[in-house]
CSV table of C-alpha atoms in Angstrom, one decimal:
chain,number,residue,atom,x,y,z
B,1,UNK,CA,125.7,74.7,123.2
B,2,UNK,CA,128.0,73.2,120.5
B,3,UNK,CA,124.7,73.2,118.0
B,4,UNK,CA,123.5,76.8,119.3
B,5,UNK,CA,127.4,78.1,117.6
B,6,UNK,CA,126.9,76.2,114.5
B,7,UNK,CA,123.0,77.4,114.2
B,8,UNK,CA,125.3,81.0,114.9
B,9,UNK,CA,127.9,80.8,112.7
B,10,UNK,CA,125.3,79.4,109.5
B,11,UNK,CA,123.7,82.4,110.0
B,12,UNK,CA,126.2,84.3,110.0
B,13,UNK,CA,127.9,82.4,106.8
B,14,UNK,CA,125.1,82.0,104.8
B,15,UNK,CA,124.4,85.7,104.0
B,16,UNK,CA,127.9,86.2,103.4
B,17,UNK,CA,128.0,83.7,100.6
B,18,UNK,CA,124.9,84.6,99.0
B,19,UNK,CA,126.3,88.2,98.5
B,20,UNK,CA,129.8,86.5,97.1
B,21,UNK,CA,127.4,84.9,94.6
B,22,UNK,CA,126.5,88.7,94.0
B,23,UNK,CA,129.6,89.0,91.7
B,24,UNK,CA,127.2,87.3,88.8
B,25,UNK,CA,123.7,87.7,88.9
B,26,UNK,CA,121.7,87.3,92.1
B,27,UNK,CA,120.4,84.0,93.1
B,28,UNK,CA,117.0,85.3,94.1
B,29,UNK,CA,116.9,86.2,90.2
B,30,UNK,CA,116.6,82.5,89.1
B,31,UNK,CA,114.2,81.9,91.9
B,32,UNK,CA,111.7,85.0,90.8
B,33,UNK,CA,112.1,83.5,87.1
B,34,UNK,CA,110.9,79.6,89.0
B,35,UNK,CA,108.4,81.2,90.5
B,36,UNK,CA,106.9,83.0,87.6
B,37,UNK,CA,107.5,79.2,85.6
B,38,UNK,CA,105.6,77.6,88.6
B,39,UNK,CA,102.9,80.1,88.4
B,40,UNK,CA,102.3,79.9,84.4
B,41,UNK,CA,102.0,76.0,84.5
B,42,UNK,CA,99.3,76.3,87.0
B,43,UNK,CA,97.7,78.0,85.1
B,44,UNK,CA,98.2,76.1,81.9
B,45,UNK,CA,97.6,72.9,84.0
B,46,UNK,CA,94.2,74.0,85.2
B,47,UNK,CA,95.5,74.2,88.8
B,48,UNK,CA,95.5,77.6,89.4
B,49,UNK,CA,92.4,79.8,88.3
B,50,UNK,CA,92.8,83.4,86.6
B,51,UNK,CA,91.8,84.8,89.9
B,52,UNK,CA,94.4,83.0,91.9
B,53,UNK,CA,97.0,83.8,89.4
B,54,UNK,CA,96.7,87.1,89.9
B,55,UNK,CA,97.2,87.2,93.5
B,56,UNK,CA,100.3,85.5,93.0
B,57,UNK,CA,101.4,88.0,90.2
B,58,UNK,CA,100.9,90.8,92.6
B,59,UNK,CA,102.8,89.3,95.1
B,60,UNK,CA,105.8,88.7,92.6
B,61,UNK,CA,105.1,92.1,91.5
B,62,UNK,CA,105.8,93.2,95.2
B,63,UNK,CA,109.1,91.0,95.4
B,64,UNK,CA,110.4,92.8,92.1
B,65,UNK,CA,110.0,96.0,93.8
B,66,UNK,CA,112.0,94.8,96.7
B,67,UNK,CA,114.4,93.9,94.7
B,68,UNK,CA,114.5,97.6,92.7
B,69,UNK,CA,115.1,98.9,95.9
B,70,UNK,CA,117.7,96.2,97.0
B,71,UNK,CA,119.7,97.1,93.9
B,72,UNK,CA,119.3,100.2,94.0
B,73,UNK,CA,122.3,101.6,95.6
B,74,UNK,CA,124.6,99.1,93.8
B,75,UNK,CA,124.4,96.8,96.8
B,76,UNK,CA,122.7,94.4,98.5
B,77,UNK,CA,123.0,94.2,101.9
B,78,UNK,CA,122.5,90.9,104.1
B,79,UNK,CA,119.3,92.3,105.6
B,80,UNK,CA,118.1,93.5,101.9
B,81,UNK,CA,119.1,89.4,100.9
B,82,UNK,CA,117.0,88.3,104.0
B,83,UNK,CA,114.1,90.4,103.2
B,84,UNK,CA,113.8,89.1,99.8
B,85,UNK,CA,114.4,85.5,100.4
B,86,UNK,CA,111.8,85.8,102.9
B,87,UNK,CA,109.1,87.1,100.9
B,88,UNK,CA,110.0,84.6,98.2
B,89,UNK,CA,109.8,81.8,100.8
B,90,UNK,CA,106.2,83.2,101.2
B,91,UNK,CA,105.6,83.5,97.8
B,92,UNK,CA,106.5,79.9,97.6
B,93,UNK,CA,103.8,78.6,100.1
B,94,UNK,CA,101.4,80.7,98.2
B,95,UNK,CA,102.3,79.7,95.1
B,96,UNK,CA,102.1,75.6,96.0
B,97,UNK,CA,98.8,76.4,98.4
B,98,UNK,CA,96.9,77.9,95.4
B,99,UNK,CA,98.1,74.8,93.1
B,100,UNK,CA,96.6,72.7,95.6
B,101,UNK,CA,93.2,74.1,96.8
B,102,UNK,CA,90.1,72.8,95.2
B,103,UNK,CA,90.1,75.2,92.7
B,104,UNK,CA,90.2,74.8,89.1
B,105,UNK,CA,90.7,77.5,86.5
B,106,UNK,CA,89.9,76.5,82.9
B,107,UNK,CA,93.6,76.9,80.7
B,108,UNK,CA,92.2,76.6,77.5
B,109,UNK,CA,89.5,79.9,78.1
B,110,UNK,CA,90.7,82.9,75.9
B,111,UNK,CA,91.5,84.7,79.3
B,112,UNK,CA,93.9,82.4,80.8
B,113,UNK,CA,95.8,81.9,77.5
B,114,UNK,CA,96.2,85.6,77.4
B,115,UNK,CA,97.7,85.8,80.9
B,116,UNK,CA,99.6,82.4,80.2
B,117,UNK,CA,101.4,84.2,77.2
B,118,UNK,CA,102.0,87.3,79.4
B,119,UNK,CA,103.4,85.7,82.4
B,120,UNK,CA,105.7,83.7,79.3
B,121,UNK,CA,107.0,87.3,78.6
B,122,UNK,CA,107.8,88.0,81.5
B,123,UNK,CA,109.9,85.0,82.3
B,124,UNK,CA,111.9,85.8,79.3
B,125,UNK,CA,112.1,89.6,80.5
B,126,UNK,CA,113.4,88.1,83.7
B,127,UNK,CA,115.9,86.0,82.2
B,128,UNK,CA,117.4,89.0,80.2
B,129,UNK,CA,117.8,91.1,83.2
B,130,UNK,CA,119.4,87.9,84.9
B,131,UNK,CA,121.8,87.4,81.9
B,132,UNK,CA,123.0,91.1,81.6
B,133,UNK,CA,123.6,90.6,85.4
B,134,UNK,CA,125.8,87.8,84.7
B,135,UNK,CA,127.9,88.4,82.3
B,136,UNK,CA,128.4,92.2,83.2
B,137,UNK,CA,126.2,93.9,80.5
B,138,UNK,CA,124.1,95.4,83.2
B,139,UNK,CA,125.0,97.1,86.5
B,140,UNK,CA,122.8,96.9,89.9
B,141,UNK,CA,121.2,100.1,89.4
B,142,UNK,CA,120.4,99.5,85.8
B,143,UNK,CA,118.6,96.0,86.9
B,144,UNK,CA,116.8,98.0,89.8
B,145,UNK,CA,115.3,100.1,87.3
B,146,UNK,CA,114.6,97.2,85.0
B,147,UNK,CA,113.4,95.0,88.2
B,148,UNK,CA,110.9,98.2,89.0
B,149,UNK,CA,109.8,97.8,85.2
B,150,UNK,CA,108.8,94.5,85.9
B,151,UNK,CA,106.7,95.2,88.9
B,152,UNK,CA,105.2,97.6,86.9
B,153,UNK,CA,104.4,94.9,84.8
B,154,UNK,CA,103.5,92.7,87.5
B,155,UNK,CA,101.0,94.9,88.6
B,156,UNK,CA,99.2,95.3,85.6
B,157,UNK,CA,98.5,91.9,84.8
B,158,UNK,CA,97.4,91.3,88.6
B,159,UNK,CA,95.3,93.9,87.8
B,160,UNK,CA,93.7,93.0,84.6
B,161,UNK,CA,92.7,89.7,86.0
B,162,UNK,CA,92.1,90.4,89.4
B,163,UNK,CA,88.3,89.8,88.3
B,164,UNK,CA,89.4,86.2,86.9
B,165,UNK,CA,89.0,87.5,83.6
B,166,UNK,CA,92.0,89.2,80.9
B,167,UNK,CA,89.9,91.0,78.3
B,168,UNK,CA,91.8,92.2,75.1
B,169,UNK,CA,91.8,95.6,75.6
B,170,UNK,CA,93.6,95.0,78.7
B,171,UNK,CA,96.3,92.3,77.8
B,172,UNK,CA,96.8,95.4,74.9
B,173,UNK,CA,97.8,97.9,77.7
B,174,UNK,CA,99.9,94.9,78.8
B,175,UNK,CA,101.4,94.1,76.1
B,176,UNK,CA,102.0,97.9,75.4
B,177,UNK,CA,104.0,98.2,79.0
B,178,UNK,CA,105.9,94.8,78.0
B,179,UNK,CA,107.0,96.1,74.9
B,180,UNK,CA,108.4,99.4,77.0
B,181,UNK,CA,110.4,97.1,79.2
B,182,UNK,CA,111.7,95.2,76.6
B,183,UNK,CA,113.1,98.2,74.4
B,184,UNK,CA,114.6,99.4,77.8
B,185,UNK,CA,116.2,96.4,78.3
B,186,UNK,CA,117.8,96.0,75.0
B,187,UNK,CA,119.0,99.9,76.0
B,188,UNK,CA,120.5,99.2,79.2
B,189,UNK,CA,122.3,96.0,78.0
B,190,UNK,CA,123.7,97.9,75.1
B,191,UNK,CA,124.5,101.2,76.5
B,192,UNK,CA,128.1,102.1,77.7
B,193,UNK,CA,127.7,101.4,81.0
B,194,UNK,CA,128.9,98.0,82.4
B,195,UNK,CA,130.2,96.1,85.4
């Protein structure tokens, strides 16, 4: 009984805090931006092929749009935070269950250092959105609309190498939508509007 009311009142605790943490940037931000680190040194490592990292970038892709519409309002909810956390916890098992298969992609191939220097971006792209977060240069809608950017991203470069191989005309339409965000980043962090 007495361990059924703590299991209750974590629960009931736990979302609670993680939406007083909401005051700075979103904890699930950090954990999309180690994902997206834990995802680039597969591949640079060898353990994840070009294939497999795209899987995983569609999936992250996926989580930024969750996010977007999370943020959205200018709130996040509990069950918006639960949602999330639970499709990063899947993300997670993904992520480590690709490292570990007996798969091997090749880093040092033309293709994979393409996507490796994409998937870089985007880390940093991530960490921008996180920083205007924290230090009130951005407010929740303006980082939904930069976290739909990035799944737009996302997308593309799941797409490009969803064939296990990034060809240059395709990390050029990446590069092209990367260079969008990034202007509209610098916008929304130095626009009038702030938290």
């Amino acid at each position: 009984m007495r361990k059924r009311l703590m299991m209750a009142l974590l629960a009931l605790t736990a979302p609670a805090l993680a939406v007083a943490e909401h005051a700075g940037a979103p904890a699930f931000m950090q954990r999309d931006i180690h994902q997206q680190k834990r995802i680039q040194q597969g591949l640079s490592s060898g353990a994840l092929t070009s294939r497999e990292a795209a899987r995983l970038q569609r999936e992250q892709a996926a989580i930024d749009r969750l996010q977007a519409r999370a943020l959205a309002d200018g709130r996040l909810t509990p069950t918006e935070l639960a949602r999330i956390e639970a499709a990063q916890d899947r993300a997670s098992r993904n992520i480590y269950r690709e490292k570990h298969d007996a798969q091997t992609g090749h880093p040092d191939s033309p293709s994979a250092r393409r996507l490796q220097a994409d998937i870089a971006r985007n880390i940093r792209q991530e960490e921008r959105i996180q920083q205007g977060l924290a230090v009130g240069e951005l407010t929740e809608r303006e980082a939904a609309r930069l976290e739909a950017g990035q799944a737009h991203v996302g997308r593309l470069q799941a797409g490009a190498a969803r064939d296990g191989h990034v060809g240059a005309a395709e990390q050029a339409r990446i590069r092209h939508a990367q260079n969008e965000q990034s202007r509209r980043i610098f916008r929304q962090k130095h626009d009038s509007e702030h938290r």
